[in-house]
């Protein structure tokens, strides 16, 4: 029973500036369902990427043993060869191809030099029966719902004679029934001898399915609990997930938001035509002058989508609801409208959506408000340099000059440039989406200090953050978002990590 | 640091920017030697500039199209078709020249806007949308010239656009050759030197890195020499042509717009990162319209220049212009990844490509070999660009 199929010993993985995994050990017994839990950024996905060879041997320290043998995977192909299959949150299927083509993609059934399509379809039918998916194998994957696509992924893994199946948040996009079906399937596969590792945020699911649970926190293994001995319960898991000392990295401020509501959203709903599902339902919230409002929630809960849909709706969702600024109803047809009304949005993904990496610091800072430094459409270069230098000094952006390309700056300094761009717009409501993601502690502290300075000057800040200590350390009030809804509102005095987690995972 | 070391450093750091100028210079020097100086004769240089004109204006517009990550294949036959429209308007409808020019330019702008509409509203890839335009304008050109075949234009003032020269001023008779051309050259040099000195002073005032003094002086001397020599050479024949004036105006205006104005910044922002630009409150749709409309406008201008140069509209006018313009832009350093490319660069690119044709024609090299050699030069230019870019410059 207790022979390990997998042992990961003392795994350490460093990214520039961040230790994502710090001496993690992880052991999975043959034939069990092992759940891996932890907060966002605890290192779960990184650990699985090390295991599957996405981060090849040599880019991490430590040892991986699979079925008793030391493994040095140079890529996913190597880990697949020994029988490890991983299914990511974002499905890796080709939408325009049929179910059977997808199942055997990369290891096609051959007859001589050509593909044996008849044999392919026959085998696909057998595997689909195994995962209890009743569709014609010739259906295109794009015509299936997410739940069924998930099953195709599992079928694909099974077609490779998988011994260890890893699922990263498999139920994140599924509804209740679909989730239940999937869990039942996992149980059945498990009985047939497939060992499973499942990453999940939904603790109820974890409790219902796990034989063993390992908790990661801040890139370290906190503990491994045996569910069969009754060691696992929701409060225990939450305690281990968040039970860290909150370091005092949050500068104090005079908390005195006024009662004047600056920004208000009522019954806001959004439907994504590309995803084909409702992503926001009936969201209502308000922000007062001089207030920092935290938006907590799990990844994929819809917080970024909420911000984007409010900020001129660049992703072109079908939206419904009401936006008010200072009590006046507003409609934003494009981001420019929102900017004009005094809204600013600092994206979570500064490289893809925030900055123009091939341009220099000054052009990035002035981009959203060029007219301020232009006369009759002609940019005043000197004024631009002056403005950029002011922000360079006040935000302490470390760059040789404002003519340096943003691409060459570190993450923290890039984030400051991104912030500077929006401060130059002089907004009244500033939406910060994961303002400190991927930056070091020093830069974090500077950004927190800046946020305090801004609210004391009367700006209002909406802070979306997946780091609970940050939410608790900086907010005046917290909204918890779960599955596209506001799951709860907590005054800061009543907010604890446990409570937020409970609402977010509920 | 010594002067030579400074020079080496500056050249090394700006190898991409200066690469094109050096390439143009080398190509011209080679042809000068191989044709015993015939290539650099006043008459030939004047001819070369007039030949380059209608491609150069297209290359300028194409630069912006490629900067915002699109392409326009329809420009060649659009130019050809609008040239035929101009011919018909002049010859059959007997409209005055200014009215014809205004009408044709407006039609070009409209055509560009239609492309932008297809690209932004329906989300059709520009490659496909403009390939459709390529077919349609080709058909329209053949329809327009079907009844008459080649339409000869007997209008002298229209034909002067592509063949004529700016008049000389009588009181400049004491200057050798074409006086006004020399005068304009001198004015150009003075303005250039003054603006360069002013720019350097401002940069110094802000504490920015500037070229070392000796290098700066050398740069001024070189630039002045180029303007001076070109004007001197042109003054030795008929002076500055109207085509050259138009191209200089177009390049000057586009250079100003792209480097100095809010609109220009927005265009490059959209090219550099459309998502970031949109989220910064820039309308990507609007910029797409502006860029394609300008492309259509310049296609019309190109059609006028070409038709005027031939003094007639032909059934095949505009064939392959689009590919020449795209080649010129790439030789001039635009990047298909978007957000990178300069109007001046594309002008140089156009000059490089037409110098090759012109020089090889003078040497009576077989047309097949001309294509092959131009292909190699295009590939080499882009390889040079890609490798220097990878080094982080």
mmCIF file of N, CA and C in Angstrom, chain A residues 107-193:
data_model
loop_
_atom_site.group_PDB
_atom_site.id
_atom_site.type_symbol
_atom_site.label_atom_id
_atom_site.label_comp_id
_atom_site.label_asym_id
_atom_site.label_seq_id
_atom_site.Cartn_x
_atom_site.Cartn_y
_atom_site.Cartn_z
ATOM 1 N N UNK A 107 0.899 11.073 -30.697
ATOM 2 C CA UNK A 107 1.278 9.653 -30.717
ATOM 3 C C UNK A 107 0.258 8.903 -31.577
ATOM 4 N N UNK A 108 0.169 9.338 -32.820
ATOM 5 C CA UNK A 108 -0.818 8.807 -33.744
ATOM 6 C C UNK A 108 -0.625 7.306 -33.950
ATOM 7 N N UNK A 109 -1.746 6.636 -34.214
ATOM 8 C CA UNK A 109 -1.678 5.210 -34.513
ATOM 9 C C UNK A 109 -1.182 5.057 -35.949
ATOM 10 N N UNK A 110 -0.054 4.430 -36.107
ATOM 11 C CA UNK A 110 0.551 4.365 -37.442
ATOM 12 C C UNK A 110 0.387 3.001 -38.086
ATOM 13 N N UNK A 111 0.308 3.023 -39.392
ATOM 14 C CA UNK A 111 0.464 1.779 -40.153
ATOM 15 C C UNK A 111 1.452 2.125 -41.261
ATOM 16 N N UNK A 112 2.669 1.668 -41.067
ATOM 17 C CA UNK A 112 3.722 2.099 -41.976
ATOM 18 C C UNK A 112 3.943 3.595 -41.798
ATOM 19 N N UNK A 113 3.945 4.317 -42.904
ATOM 20 C CA UNK A 113 4.240 5.744 -42.819
ATOM 21 C C UNK A 113 2.979 6.584 -42.638
ATOM 22 N N UNK A 114 1.817 5.951 -42.698
ATOM 23 C CA UNK A 114 0.596 6.740 -42.644
ATOM 24 C C UNK A 114 -0.163 6.479 -41.346
ATOM 25 N N UNK A 115 -1.139 7.324 -41.092
ATOM 26 C CA UNK A 115 -1.959 7.168 -39.899
ATOM 27 C C UNK A 115 -3.085 6.182 -40.193
ATOM 28 N N UNK A 116 -3.290 5.239 -39.283
ATOM 29 C CA UNK A 116 -4.373 4.267 -39.449
ATOM 30 C C UNK A 116 -5.628 4.832 -38.788
ATOM 31 N N UNK A 117 -6.444 5.539 -39.588
ATOM 32 C CA UNK A 117 -7.579 6.263 -39.008
ATOM 33 C C UNK A 117 -8.632 5.305 -38.465
ATOM 34 N N UNK A 118 -8.844 4.163 -39.122
ATOM 35 C CA UNK A 118 -9.870 3.236 -38.625
ATOM 36 C C UNK A 118 -9.518 2.725 -37.240
ATOM 37 N N UNK A 119 -8.253 2.339 -37.079
ATOM 38 C CA UNK A 119 -7.796 1.855 -35.779
ATOM 39 C C UNK A 119 -7.880 2.988 -34.743
ATOM 40 N N UNK A 120 -7.520 4.204 -35.187
ATOM 41 C CA UNK A 120 -7.582 5.364 -34.283
ATOM 42 C C UNK A 120 -8.987 5.530 -33.724
ATOM 43 N N UNK A 121 -9.976 5.522 -34.629
ATOM 44 C CA UNK A 121 -11.355 5.735 -34.196
ATOM 45 C C UNK A 121 -11.794 4.605 -33.261
ATOM 46 N N UNK A 122 -11.399 3.386 -33.586
ATOM 47 C CA UNK A 122 -11.788 2.241 -32.762
ATOM 48 C C UNK A 122 -11.229 2.397 -31.341
ATOM 49 N N UNK A 123 -9.943 2.716 -31.279
ATOM 50 C CA UNK A 123 -9.329 2.869 -29.953
ATOM 51 C C UNK A 123 -9.922 4.055 -29.207
ATOM 52 N N UNK A 124 -10.200 5.129 -29.947
ATOM 53 C CA UNK A 124 -10.793 6.311 -29.318
ATOM 54 C C UNK A 124 -12.121 5.941 -28.672
ATOM 55 N N UNK A 125 -12.933 5.132 -29.381
ATOM 56 C CA UNK A 125 -14.226 4.701 -28.822
ATOM 57 C C UNK A 125 -14.021 3.982 -27.494
ATOM 58 N N UNK A 126 -13.039 3.054 -27.467
ATOM 59 C CA UNK A 126 -12.788 2.300 -26.228
ATOM 60 C C UNK A 126 -12.445 3.231 -25.073
ATOM 61 N N UNK A 127 -11.548 4.182 -25.368
ATOM 62 C CA UNK A 127 -11.109 5.076 -24.291
ATOM 63 C C UNK A 127 -12.243 5.979 -23.841
ATOM 64 N N UNK A 128 -13.040 6.460 -24.799
ATOM 65 C CA UNK A 128 -14.160 7.335 -24.435
ATOM 66 C C UNK A 128 -15.142 6.585 -23.539
ATOM 67 N N UNK A 129 -15.332 5.279 -23.806
ATOM 68 C CA UNK A 129 -16.199 4.477 -22.940
ATOM 69 C C UNK A 129 -15.635 4.456 -21.526
ATOM 70 N N UNK A 130 -14.313 4.317 -21.472
ATOM 71 C CA UNK A 130 -13.638 4.267 -20.167
ATOM 72 C C UNK A 130 -13.884 5.543 -19.357
ATOM 73 N N UNK A 131 -13.846 6.696 -20.023
ATOM 74 C CA UNK A 131 -14.075 7.946 -19.280
ATOM 75 C C UNK A 131 -15.555 8.327 -19.288
ATOM 76 N N UNK A 132 -16.367 7.408 -19.759
ATOM 77 C CA UNK A 132 -17.822 7.583 -19.784
ATOM 78 C C UNK A 132 -18.245 8.876 -20.481
ATOM 79 N N UNK A 133 -17.639 9.091 -21.626
ATOM 80 C CA UNK A 133 -18.021 10.252 -22.431
ATOM 81 C C UNK A 133 -18.739 9.735 -23.671
ATOM 82 N N UNK A 134 -20.012 10.066 -23.743
ATOM 83 C CA UNK A 134 -20.827 9.512 -24.816
ATOM 84 C C UNK A 134 -20.949 10.514 -25.955
ATOM 85 N N UNK A 135 -19.883 10.654 -26.725
ATOM 86 C CA UNK A 135 -19.958 11.522 -27.911
ATOM 87 C C UNK A 135 -19.389 10.773 -29.095
ATOM 88 N N UNK A 136 -19.784 11.215 -30.276
ATOM 89 C CA UNK A 136 -19.208 10.675 -31.498
ATOM 90 C C UNK A 136 -17.742 11.123 -31.567
ATOM 91 N N UNK A 137 -16.811 10.187 -31.738
ATOM 92 C CA UNK A 137 -15.387 10.582 -31.764
ATOM 93 C C UNK A 137 -15.075 11.555 -32.893
ATOM 94 N N UNK A 138 -15.959 11.668 -33.882
ATOM 95 C CA UNK A 138 -15.697 12.567 -35.001
ATOM 96 C C UNK A 138 -16.177 13.995 -34.727
ATOM 97 N N UNK A 139 -16.732 14.233 -33.524
ATOM 98 C CA UNK A 139 -17.156 15.586 -33.170
ATOM 99 C C UNK A 139 -15.931 16.480 -33.032
ATOM 100 N N UNK A 140 -16.084 17.724 -33.470
ATOM 101 C CA UNK A 140 -14.983 18.654 -33.240
ATOM 102 C C UNK A 140 -14.970 19.079 -31.783
ATOM 103 N N UNK A 141 -13.776 19.223 -31.226
ATOM 104 C CA UNK A 141 -13.648 19.556 -29.814
ATOM 105 C C UNK A 141 -14.318 20.881 -29.485
ATOM 106 N N UNK A 142 -14.268 21.835 -30.424
ATOM 107 C CA UNK A 142 -14.853 23.151 -30.138
ATOM 108 C C UNK A 142 -16.358 23.069 -29.931
ATOM 109 N N UNK A 143 -16.969 21.987 -30.429
ATOM 110 C CA UNK A 143 -18.413 21.850 -30.268
ATOM 111 C C UNK A 143 -18.801 21.203 -28.933
ATOM 112 N N UNK A 144 -17.822 20.869 -28.109
ATOM 113 C CA UNK A 144 -18.114 20.273 -26.803
ATOM 114 C C UNK A 144 -18.051 21.337 -25.718
ATOM 115 N N UNK A 145 -18.790 21.100 -24.628
ATOM 116 C CA UNK A 145 -18.699 21.995 -23.483
ATOM 117 C C UNK A 145 -17.391 21.762 -22.749
ATOM 118 N N UNK A 146 -17.108 22.679 -21.802
ATOM 119 C CA UNK A 146 -15.843 22.579 -21.080
ATOM 120 C C UNK A 146 -15.731 21.254 -20.328
ATOM 121 N N UNK A 147 -16.849 20.824 -19.721
ATOM 122 C CA UNK A 147 -16.829 19.590 -18.953
ATOM 123 C C UNK A 147 -16.427 18.415 -19.818
ATOM 124 N N UNK A 148 -17.012 18.343 -20.990
ATOM 125 C CA UNK A 148 -16.691 17.232 -21.892
ATOM 126 C C UNK A 148 -15.270 17.343 -22.439
ATOM 127 N N UNK A 149 -14.845 18.583 -22.659
ATOM 128 C CA UNK A 149 -13.460 18.769 -23.118
ATOM 129 C C UNK A 149 -12.479 18.236 -22.074
ATOM 130 N N UNK A 150 -12.814 18.506 -20.822
ATOM 131 C CA UNK A 150 -11.994 18.012 -19.719
ATOM 132 C C UNK A 150 -11.855 16.485 -19.812
ATOM 133 N N UNK A 151 -12.975 15.820 -20.128
ATOM 134 C CA UNK A 151 -12.957 14.368 -20.240
ATOM 135 C C UNK A 151 -12.117 13.918 -21.426
ATOM 136 N N UNK A 152 -12.160 14.702 -22.509
ATOM 137 C CA UNK A 152 -11.315 14.361 -23.659
ATOM 138 C C UNK A 152 -9.848 14.436 -23.257
ATOM 139 N N UNK A 153 -9.529 15.454 -22.467
ATOM 140 C CA UNK A 153 -8.150 15.561 -21.971
ATOM 141 C C UNK A 153 -7.747 14.311 -21.198
ATOM 142 N N UNK A 154 -8.668 13.856 -20.339
ATOM 143 C CA UNK A 154 -8.355 12.669 -19.543
ATOM 144 C C UNK A 154 -8.214 11.457 -20.457
ATOM 145 N N UNK A 155 -9.097 11.373 -21.455
ATOM 146 C CA UNK A 155 -8.996 10.278 -22.413
ATOM 147 C C UNK A 155 -7.638 10.303 -23.111
ATOM 148 N N UNK A 156 -7.200 11.514 -23.432
ATOM 149 C CA UNK A 156 -5.900 11.658 -24.095
ATOM 150 C C UNK A 156 -4.778 11.124 -23.196
ATOM 151 N N UNK A 157 -4.884 11.459 -21.906
ATOM 152 C CA UNK A 157 -3.872 10.975 -20.975
ATOM 153 C C UNK A 157 -3.918 9.453 -20.871
ATOM 154 N N UNK A 158 -5.140 8.897 -20.815
ATOM 155 C CA UNK A 158 -5.274 7.447 -20.684
ATOM 156 C C UNK A 158 -4.708 6.733 -21.908
ATOM 157 N N UNK A 159 -4.846 7.360 -23.074
ATOM 158 C CA UNK A 159 -4.362 6.716 -24.294
ATOM 159 C C UNK A 159 -2.847 6.560 -24.265
ATOM 160 N N UNK A 160 -2.198 7.256 -23.356
ATOM 161 C CA UNK A 160 -0.740 7.159 -23.275
ATOM 162 C C UNK A 160 -0.317 6.208 -22.166
ATOM 163 N N UNK A 161 -1.214 5.349 -21.681
ATOM 164 C CA UNK A 161 -0.884 4.416 -20.618
ATOM 165 C C UNK A 161 -0.343 5.133 -19.395
ATOM 166 N N UNK A 162 -1.137 6.035 -18.890
ATOM 167 C CA UNK A 162 -0.691 6.864 -17.786
ATOM 168 C C UNK A 162 -0.677 6.059 -16.478
ATOM 169 N N UNK A 163 0.370 6.292 -15.690
ATOM 170 C CA UNK A 163 0.413 5.686 -14.350
ATOM 171 C C UNK A 163 0.120 6.724 -13.284
ATOM 172 N N UNK A 164 0.545 7.964 -13.564
ATOM 173 C CA UNK A 164 0.314 9.047 -12.610
ATOM 174 C C UNK A 164 -0.359 10.186 -13.360
ATOM 175 N N UNK A 165 -1.583 10.480 -12.960
ATOM 176 C CA UNK A 165 -2.360 11.513 -13.638
ATOM 177 C C UNK A 165 -2.414 12.747 -12.749
ATOM 178 N N UNK A 166 -1.995 13.893 -13.307
ATOM 179 C CA UNK A 166 -1.995 15.128 -12.525
ATOM 180 C C UNK A 166 -3.048 16.066 -13.091
ATOM 181 N N UNK A 167 -3.918 16.562 -12.226
ATOM 182 C CA UNK A 167 -4.951 17.491 -12.701
ATOM 183 C C UNK A 167 -4.813 18.810 -11.960
ATOM 184 N N UNK A 168 -4.637 19.889 -12.721
ATOM 185 C CA UNK A 168 -4.484 21.224 -12.127
ATOM 186 C C UNK A 168 -5.838 21.923 -12.168
ATOM 187 N N UNK A 169 -6.474 22.056 -11.021
ATOM 188 C CA UNK A 169 -7.777 22.728 -10.932
ATOM 189 C C UNK A 169 -8.771 22.215 -11.968
ATOM 190 N N UNK A 170 -9.027 20.914 -11.967
ATOM 191 C CA UNK A 170 -9.855 20.371 -13.053
ATOM 192 C C UNK A 170 -11.300 20.857 -13.010
ATOM 193 N N UNK A 171 -11.788 21.251 -11.846
ATOM 194 C CA UNK A 171 -13.202 21.611 -11.767
ATOM 195 C C UNK A 171 -13.428 23.116 -11.774
ATOM 196 N N UNK A 172 -12.351 23.879 -11.970
ATOM 197 C CA UNK A 172 -12.473 25.340 -11.861
ATOM 198 C C UNK A 172 -13.553 25.892 -12.779
ATOM 199 N N UNK A 173 -13.643 25.341 -13.988
ATOM 200 C CA UNK A 173 -14.584 25.900 -14.961
ATOM 201 C C UNK A 173 -15.852 25.059 -15.073
ATOM 202 N N UNK A 174 -16.030 24.088 -14.191
ATOM 203 C CA UNK A 174 -17.168 23.182 -14.333
ATOM 204 C C UNK A 174 -18.297 23.540 -13.379
ATOM 205 N N UNK A 175 -19.526 23.156 -13.758
ATOM 206 C CA UNK A 175 -20.625 23.355 -12.816
ATOM 207 C C UNK A 175 -20.724 22.160 -11.869
ATOM 208 N N UNK A 176 -21.666 22.229 -10.968
ATOM 209 C CA UNK A 176 -21.769 21.230 -9.893
ATOM 210 C C UNK A 176 -21.836 19.792 -10.424
ATOM 211 N N UNK A 177 -22.780 19.537 -11.346
ATOM 212 C CA UNK A 177 -22.975 18.174 -11.845
ATOM 213 C C UNK A 177 -21.729 17.685 -12.565
ATOM 214 N N UNK A 178 -21.192 18.570 -13.403
ATOM 215 C CA UNK A 178 -19.993 18.186 -14.147
ATOM 216 C C UNK A 178 -18.843 17.852 -13.193
ATOM 217 N N UNK A 179 -18.700 18.670 -12.155
ATOM 218 C CA UNK A 179 -17.646 18.421 -11.180
ATOM 219 C C UNK A 179 -17.839 17.062 -10.531
ATOM 220 N N UNK A 180 -19.084 16.798 -10.122
ATOM 221 C CA UNK A 180 -19.375 15.532 -9.445
ATOM 222 C C UNK A 180 -19.033 14.355 -10.365
ATOM 223 N N UNK A 181 -19.426 14.452 -11.639
ATOM 224 C CA UNK A 181 -19.098 13.400 -12.599
ATOM 225 C C UNK A 181 -17.601 13.182 -12.699
ATOM 226 N N UNK A 182 -16.889 14.292 -12.738
ATOM 227 C CA UNK A 182 -15.440 14.195 -12.899
ATOM 228 C C UNK A 182 -14.822 13.506 -11.687
ATOM 229 N N UNK A 183 -15.274 13.903 -10.519
ATOM 230 C CA UNK A 183 -14.714 13.288 -9.310
ATOM 231 C C UNK A 183 -15.019 11.788 -9.282
ATOM 232 N N UNK A 184 -16.231 11.425 -9.674
ATOM 233 C CA UNK A 184 -16.572 10.000 -9.723
ATOM 234 C C UNK A 184 -15.661 9.253 -10.686
ATOM 235 N N UNK A 185 -15.416 9.885 -11.810
ATOM 236 C CA UNK A 185 -14.531 9.251 -12.788
ATOM 237 C C UNK A 185 -13.133 9.040 -12.211
ATOM 238 N N UNK A 186 -12.656 10.059 -11.492
ATOM 239 C CA UNK A 186 -11.323 9.927 -10.894
ATOM 240 C C UNK A 186 -11.290 8.757 -9.918
ATOM 241 N N UNK A 187 -12.347 8.638 -9.131
ATOM 242 C CA UNK A 187 -12.413 7.520 -8.177
ATOM 243 C C UNK A 187 -12.333 6.200 -8.915
ATOM 244 N N UNK A 188 -13.074 6.126 -10.042
ATOM 245 C CA UNK A 188 -13.109 4.868 -10.774
ATOM 246 C C UNK A 188 -11.744 4.555 -11.395
ATOM 247 N N UNK A 189 -11.129 5.561 -11.998
ATOM 248 C CA UNK A 189 -9.799 5.359 -12.573
ATOM 249 C C UNK A 189 -8.825 4.931 -11.496
ATOM 250 N N UNK A 190 -9.002 5.523 -10.336
ATOM 251 C CA UNK A 190 -8.147 5.201 -9.204
ATOM 252 C C UNK A 190 -8.275 3.724 -8.836
ATOM 253 N N UNK A 191 -9.522 3.232 -8.862
ATOM 254 C CA UNK A 191 -9.741 1.807 -8.562
ATOM 255 C C UNK A 191 -9.054 0.927 -9.604
ATOM 256 N N UNK A 192 -8.990 1.441 -10.843
ATOM 257 C CA UNK A 192 -8.338 0.651 -11.889
ATOM 258 C C UNK A 192 -6.817 0.768 -11.830
ATOM 259 N N UNK A 193 -6.316 1.509 -10.838
ATOM 260 C CA UNK A 193 -4.868 1.496 -10.629
ATOM 261 C C UNK A 193 -4.121 2.747 -11.056
#
